[in-house]
CSV table of C-alpha atoms and ligand atoms in Angstrom, one decimal:
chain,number,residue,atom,x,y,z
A,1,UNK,CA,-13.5,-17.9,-14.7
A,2,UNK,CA,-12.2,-20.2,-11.9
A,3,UNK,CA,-12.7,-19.6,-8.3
A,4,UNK,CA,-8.7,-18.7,-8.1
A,5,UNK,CA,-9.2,-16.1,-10.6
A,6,UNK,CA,-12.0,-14.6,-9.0
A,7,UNK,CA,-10.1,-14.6,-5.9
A,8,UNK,CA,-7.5,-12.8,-8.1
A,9,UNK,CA,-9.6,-10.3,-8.8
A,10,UNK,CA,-10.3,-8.9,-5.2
A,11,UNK,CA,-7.7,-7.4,-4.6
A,12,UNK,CA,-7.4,-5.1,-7.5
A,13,UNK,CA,-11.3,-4.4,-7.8
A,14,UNK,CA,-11.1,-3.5,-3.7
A,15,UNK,CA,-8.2,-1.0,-4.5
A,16,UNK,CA,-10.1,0.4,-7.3
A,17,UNK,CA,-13.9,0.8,-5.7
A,18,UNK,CA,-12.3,2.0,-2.1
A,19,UNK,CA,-8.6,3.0,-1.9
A,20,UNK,CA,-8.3,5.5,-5.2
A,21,UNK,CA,-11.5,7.3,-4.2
A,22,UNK,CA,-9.7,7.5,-0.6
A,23,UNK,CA,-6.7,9.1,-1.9
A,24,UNK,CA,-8.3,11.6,-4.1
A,25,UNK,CA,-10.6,12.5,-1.0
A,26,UNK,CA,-7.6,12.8,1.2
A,27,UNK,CA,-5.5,14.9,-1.7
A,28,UNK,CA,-8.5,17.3,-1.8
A,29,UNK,CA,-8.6,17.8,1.9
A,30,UNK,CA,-5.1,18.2,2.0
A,31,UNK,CA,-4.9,20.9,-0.5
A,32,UNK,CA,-7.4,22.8,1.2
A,33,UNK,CA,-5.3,22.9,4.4
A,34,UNK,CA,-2.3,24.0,3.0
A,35,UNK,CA,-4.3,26.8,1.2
A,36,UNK,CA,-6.2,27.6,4.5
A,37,UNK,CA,-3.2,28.0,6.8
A,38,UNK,CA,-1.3,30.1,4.1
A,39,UNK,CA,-4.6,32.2,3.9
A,40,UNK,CA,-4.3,32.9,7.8
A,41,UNK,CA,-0.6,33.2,7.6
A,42,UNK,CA,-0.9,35.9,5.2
A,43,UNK,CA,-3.8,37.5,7.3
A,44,UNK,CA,-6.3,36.8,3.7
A,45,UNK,CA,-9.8,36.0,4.3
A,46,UNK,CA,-11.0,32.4,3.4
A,47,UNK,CA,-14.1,30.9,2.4
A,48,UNK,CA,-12.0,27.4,3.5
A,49,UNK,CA,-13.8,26.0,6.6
A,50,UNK,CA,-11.4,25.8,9.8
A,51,UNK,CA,-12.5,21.5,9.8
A,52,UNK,CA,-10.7,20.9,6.7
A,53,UNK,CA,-7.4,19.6,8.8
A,54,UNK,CA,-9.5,17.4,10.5
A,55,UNK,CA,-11.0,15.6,7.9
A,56,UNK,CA,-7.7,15.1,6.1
A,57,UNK,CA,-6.5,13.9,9.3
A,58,UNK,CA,-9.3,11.6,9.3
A,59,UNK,CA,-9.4,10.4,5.9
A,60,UNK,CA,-5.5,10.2,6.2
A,61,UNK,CA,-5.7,8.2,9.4
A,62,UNK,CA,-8.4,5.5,6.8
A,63,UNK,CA,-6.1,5.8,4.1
A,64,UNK,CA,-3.1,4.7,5.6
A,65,UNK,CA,-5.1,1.8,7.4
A,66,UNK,CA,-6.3,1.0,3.8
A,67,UNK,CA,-2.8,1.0,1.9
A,68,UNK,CA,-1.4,-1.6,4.5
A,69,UNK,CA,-4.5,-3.4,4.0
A,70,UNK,CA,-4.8,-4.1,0.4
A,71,UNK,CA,-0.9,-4.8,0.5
A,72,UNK,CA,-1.3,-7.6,2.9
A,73,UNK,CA,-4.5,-8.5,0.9
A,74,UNK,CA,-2.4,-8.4,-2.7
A,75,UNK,CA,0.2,-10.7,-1.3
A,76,UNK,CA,-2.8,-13.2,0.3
A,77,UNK,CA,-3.6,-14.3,-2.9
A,78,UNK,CA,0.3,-15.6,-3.9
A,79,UNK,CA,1.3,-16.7,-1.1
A,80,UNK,CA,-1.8,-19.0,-0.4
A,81,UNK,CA,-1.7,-20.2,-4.0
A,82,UNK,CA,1.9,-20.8,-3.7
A,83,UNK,CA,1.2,-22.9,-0.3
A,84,UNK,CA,-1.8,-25.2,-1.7
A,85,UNK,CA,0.2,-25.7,-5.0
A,86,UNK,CA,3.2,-26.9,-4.1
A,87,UNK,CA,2.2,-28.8,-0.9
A,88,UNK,CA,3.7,-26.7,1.7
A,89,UNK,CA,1.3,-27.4,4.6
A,90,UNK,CA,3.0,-31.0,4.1
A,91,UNK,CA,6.6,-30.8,3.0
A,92,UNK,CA,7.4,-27.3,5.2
A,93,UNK,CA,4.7,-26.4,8.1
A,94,UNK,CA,6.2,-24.1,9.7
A,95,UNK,CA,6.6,-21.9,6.8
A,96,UNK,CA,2.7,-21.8,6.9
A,97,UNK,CA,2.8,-20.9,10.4
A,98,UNK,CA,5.4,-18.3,10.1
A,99,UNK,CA,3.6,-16.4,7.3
A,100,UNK,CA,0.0,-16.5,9.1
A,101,UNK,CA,2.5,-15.3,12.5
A,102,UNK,CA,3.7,-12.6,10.4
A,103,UNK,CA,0.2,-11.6,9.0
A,104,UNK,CA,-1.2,-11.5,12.6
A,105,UNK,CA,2.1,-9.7,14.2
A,106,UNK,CA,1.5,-7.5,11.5
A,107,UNK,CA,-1.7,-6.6,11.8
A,108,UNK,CA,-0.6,-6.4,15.7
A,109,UNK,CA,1.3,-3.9,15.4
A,110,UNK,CA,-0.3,-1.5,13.4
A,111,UNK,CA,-3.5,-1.6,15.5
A,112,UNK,CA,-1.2,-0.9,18.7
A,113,UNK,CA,0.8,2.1,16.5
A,114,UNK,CA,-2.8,3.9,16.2
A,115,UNK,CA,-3.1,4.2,20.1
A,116,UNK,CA,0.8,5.0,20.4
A,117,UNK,CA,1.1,8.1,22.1
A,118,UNK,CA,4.9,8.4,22.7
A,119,UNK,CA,7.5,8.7,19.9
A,120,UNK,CA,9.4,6.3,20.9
A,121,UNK,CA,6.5,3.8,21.2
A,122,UNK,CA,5.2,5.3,17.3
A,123,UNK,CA,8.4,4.7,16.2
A,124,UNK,CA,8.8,1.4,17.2
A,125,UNK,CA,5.4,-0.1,16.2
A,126,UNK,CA,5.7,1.8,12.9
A,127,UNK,CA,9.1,0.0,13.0
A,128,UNK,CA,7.1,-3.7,13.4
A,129,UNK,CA,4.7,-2.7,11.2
A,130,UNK,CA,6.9,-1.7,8.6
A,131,UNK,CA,9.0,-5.2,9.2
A,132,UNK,CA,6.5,-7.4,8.8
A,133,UNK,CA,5.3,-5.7,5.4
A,134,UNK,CA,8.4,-6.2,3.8
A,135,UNK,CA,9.3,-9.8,5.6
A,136,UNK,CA,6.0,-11.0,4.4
A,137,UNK,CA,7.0,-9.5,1.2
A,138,UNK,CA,10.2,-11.3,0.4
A,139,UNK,CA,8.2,-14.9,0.9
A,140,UNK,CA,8.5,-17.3,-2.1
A,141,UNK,CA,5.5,-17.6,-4.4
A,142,UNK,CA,4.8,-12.9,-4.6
A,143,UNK,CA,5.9,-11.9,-8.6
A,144,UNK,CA,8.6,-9.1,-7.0
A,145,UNK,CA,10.2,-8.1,-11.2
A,146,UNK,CA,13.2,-8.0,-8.4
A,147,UNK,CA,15.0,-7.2,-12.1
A,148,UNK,CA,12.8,-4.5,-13.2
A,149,UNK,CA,12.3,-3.4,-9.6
A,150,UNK,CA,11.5,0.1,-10.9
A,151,UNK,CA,8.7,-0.5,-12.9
A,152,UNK,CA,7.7,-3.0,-10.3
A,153,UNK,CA,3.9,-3.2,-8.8
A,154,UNK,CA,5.2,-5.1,-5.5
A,155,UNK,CA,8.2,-2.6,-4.9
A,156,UNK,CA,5.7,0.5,-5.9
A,157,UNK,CA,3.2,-1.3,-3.2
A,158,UNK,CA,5.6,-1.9,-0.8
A,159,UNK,CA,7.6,2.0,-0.3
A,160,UNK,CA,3.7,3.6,-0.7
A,161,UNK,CA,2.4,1.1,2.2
A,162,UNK,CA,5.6,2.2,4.3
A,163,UNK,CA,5.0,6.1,3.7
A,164,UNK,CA,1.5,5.3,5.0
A,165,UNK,CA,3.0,3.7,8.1
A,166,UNK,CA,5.3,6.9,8.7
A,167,UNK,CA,2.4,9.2,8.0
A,168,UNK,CA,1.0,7.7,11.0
A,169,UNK,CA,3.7,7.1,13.5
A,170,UNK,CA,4.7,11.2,12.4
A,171,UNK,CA,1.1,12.4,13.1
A,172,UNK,CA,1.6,14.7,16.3
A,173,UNK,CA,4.6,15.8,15.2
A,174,UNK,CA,3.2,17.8,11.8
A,175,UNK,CA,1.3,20.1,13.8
A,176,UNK,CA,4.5,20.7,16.0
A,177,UNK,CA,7.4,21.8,13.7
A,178,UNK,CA,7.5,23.1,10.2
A,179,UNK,CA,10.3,20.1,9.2
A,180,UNK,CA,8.2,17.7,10.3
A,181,UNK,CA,5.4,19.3,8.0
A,182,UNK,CA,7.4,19.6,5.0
A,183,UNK,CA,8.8,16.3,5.1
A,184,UNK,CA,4.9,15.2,5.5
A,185,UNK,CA,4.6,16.9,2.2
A,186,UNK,CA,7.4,15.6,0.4
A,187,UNK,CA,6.9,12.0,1.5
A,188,UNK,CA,3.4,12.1,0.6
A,189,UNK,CA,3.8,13.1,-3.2
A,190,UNK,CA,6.3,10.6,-3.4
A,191,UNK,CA,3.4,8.1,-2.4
A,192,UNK,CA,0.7,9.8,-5.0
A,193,UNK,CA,3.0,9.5,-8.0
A,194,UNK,CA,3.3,5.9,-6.5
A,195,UNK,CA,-0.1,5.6,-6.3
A,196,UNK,CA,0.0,6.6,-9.5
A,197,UNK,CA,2.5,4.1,-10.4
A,198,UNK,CA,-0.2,1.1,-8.6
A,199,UNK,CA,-2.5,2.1,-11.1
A,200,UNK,CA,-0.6,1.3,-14.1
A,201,UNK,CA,1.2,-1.5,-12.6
A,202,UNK,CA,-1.4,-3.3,-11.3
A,203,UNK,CA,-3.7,-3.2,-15.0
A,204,UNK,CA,-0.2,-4.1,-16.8
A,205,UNK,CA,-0.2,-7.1,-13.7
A,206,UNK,CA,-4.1,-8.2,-14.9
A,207,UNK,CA,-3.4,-7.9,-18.4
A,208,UNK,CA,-0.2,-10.1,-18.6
A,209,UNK,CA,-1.0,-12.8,-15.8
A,210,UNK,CA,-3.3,-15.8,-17.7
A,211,UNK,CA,-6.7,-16.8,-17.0
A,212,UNK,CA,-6.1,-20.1,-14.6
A,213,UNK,CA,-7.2,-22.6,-17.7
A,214,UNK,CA,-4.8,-20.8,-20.2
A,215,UNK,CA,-1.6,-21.5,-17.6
A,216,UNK,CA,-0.3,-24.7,-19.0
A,217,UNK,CA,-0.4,-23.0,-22.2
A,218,UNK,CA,0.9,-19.1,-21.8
A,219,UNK,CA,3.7,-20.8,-19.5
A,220,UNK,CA,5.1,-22.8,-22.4
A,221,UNK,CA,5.6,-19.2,-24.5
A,222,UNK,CA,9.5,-18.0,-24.9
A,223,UNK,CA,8.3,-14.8,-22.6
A,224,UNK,CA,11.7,-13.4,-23.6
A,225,UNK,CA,11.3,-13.3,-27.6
A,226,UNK,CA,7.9,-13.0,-27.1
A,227,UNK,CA,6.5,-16.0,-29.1
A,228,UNK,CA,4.4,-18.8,-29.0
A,229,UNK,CA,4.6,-21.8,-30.5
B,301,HEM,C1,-2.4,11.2,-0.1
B,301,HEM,C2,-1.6,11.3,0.9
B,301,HEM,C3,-1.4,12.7,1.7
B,301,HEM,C4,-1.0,13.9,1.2
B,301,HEM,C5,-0.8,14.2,-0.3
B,301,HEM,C6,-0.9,14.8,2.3
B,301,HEM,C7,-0.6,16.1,2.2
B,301,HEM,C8,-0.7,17.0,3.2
B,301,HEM,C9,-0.6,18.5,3.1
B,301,HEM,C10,-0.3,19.2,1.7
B,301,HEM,C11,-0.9,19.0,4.3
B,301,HEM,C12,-0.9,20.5,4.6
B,301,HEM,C13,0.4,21.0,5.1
B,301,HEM,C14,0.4,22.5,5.3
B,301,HEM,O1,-0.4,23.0,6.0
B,301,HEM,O2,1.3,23.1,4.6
B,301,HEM,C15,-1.1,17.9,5.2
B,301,HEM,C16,-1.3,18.1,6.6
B,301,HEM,C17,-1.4,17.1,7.5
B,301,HEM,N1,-1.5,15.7,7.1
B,301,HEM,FE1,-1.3,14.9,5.3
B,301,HEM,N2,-1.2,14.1,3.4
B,301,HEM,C18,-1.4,12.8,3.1
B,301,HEM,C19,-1.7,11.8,4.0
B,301,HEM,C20,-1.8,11.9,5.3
B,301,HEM,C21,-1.9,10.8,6.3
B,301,HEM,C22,-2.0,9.3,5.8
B,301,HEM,C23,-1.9,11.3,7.5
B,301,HEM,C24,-2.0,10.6,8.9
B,301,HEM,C25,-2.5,9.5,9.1
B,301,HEM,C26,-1.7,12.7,7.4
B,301,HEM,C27,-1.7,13.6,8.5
B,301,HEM,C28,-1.6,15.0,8.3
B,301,HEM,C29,-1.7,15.9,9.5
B,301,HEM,C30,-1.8,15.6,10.9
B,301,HEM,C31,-1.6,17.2,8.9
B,301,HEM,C32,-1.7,18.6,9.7
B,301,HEM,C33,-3.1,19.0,9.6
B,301,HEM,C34,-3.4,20.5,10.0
B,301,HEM,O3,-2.5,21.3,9.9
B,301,HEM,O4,-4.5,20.7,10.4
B,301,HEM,N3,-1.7,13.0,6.1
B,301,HEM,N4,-1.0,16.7,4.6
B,302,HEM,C1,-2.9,1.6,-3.5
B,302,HEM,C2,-3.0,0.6,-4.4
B,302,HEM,C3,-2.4,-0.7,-4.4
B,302,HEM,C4,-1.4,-1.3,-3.6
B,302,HEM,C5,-0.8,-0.7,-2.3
B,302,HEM,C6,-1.1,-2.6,-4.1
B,302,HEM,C7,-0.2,-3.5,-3.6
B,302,HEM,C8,0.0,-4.8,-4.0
B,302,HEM,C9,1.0,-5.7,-3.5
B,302,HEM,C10,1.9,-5.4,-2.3
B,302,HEM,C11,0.9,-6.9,-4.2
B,302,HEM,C12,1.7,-8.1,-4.0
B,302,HEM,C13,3.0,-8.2,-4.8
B,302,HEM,C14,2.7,-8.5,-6.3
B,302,HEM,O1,2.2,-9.6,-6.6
B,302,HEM,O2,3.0,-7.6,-7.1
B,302,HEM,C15,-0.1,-6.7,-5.2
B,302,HEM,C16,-0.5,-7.6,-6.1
B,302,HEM,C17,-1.3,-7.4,-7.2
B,302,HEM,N1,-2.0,-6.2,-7.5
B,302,HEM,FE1,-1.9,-4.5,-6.4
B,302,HEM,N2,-1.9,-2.8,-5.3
B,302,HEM,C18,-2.6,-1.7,-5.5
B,302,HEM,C19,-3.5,-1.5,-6.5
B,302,HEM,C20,-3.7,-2.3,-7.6
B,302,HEM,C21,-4.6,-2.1,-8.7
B,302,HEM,C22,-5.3,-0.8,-9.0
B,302,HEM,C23,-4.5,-3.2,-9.5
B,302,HEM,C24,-5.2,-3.5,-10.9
B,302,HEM,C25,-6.2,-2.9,-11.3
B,302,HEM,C26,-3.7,-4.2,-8.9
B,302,HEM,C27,-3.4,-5.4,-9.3
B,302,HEM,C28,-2.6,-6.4,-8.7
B,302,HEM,C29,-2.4,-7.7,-9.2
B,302,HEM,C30,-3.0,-8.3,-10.5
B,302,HEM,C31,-1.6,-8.3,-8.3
B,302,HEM,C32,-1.1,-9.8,-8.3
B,302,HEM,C33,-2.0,-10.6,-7.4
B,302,HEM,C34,-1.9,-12.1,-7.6
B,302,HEM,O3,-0.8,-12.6,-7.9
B,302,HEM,O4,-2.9,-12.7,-7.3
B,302,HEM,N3,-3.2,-3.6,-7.7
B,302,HEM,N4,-0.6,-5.4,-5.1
């Protein structure tokens, strides 16, 4: 393996080793609440600690910094290649320094949407946030399958990372109204079965992108007949 590929692999080994166990952590807390406020609801006795909100909320409150994280990390590795192989730093500078603006602002902005504590202030760094995913996003050089956009790891990637934003910008508002909660619900099994959706995507990603070395030679197969000369 080349040092590209290796750098390949970061992103998908990172999501493996750290987000998924995340997700199953924060599904299992989250179950737990549901079943312990619908036990005190109905007046039933529960063996479900009264902390179990709170570690969902702080697992959540990982998670979601996670998701946004190994999105901007997934697209690193593209766009960078893209920028040292075709010259970029010398033929179109400020595209460099519009995607590292974009990273920063980015990041910005979704450090300032944690300490939010209006909702017009949540909603408009979850609104930043959320832009700067999806400008960074529609760059040259990130594999979108724009034509197969439903079976597609970057659109999959992108939706899940933007549920993760609202998640967050949404967070005082669960515990205040029951629409709020529900659509909390609702939004968040749309991101597992998209989570779901990451894992299958991504391995189908590592299995059909070459090894560096074997490029000049997979690129010159008829990818639409599937042959190779
Ligand atoms: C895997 C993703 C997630 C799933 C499936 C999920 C699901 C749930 C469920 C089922 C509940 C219980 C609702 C009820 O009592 O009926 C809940 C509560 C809540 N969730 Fe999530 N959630 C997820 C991620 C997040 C994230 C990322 C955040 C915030 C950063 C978050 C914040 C909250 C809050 C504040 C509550 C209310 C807790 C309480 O009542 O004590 N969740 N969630
Ligand atoms: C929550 C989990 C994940 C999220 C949010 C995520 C998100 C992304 C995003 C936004 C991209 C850039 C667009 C693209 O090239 O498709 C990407 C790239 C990629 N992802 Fe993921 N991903 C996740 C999990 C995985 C997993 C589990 C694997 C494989 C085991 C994987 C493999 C890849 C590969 C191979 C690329 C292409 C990277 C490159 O060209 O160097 N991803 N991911």
């Amino acid at each position: 393996m080349n040092t590209t590929d290796i750098f390949r692999l970061v992103h998908p080994a990172i999501a493996v080793f750290y987000v998924f166990p995340l997700i199953g952590i924060a599904t299992y807390f989250a179950l737990q609440t549901r079943q312990r406020r619908l036990a005190a609801v109905n007046k039933e006795k529960t063996k479900i600690a009264p902390v179990v909100g709170q570690e969902h909320v702080k697992i959540g409150r990982l998670l979601a910094a996670s998701v946004v994280g190994i999105s901007l990390l997934g697209m690193a590795h593209p766009l960078i290649k893209t920028i040292i192989g075709n010259n970029v730093w010398a033929e179109a500078p400020f595209q460099v320094v519009f995607i590292a603006a974009m990273y920063g602002l980015t990041i910005a902005a979704f450090i300032v949407l944690y300490q939010a504590k209006t909702p017009a202030w949540r909603g408009a760094f979850a609104t930043l946030s959320s832009m700067g995913i999806i400008i960074l996003g529609c760059q040259p050089g990130i594999f979108r399958r724009s034509n197969e956009w439903f079976i597609s790891h970057y659109y999959y990637g992108i939706v899940a990372a933007v549920l993760m934003v609202i998640s967050v910008a949404a967070l005082p508002e669960i515990y205040k109204s029951k629409a709020w909660r529900r659509s909390h619900i609702a939004l968040n099994v749309i991101a597992l079965l998209l989570f779901v959706g990451m894992g299958v995507t991504g391995t189908r990603d590592l299995l059909e992108i070459p090894l560096s070395w074997q490029e000049p030679v997979v690129y010159q197969c008829d990818f639409a007949n599937k042959t190779c000369e």
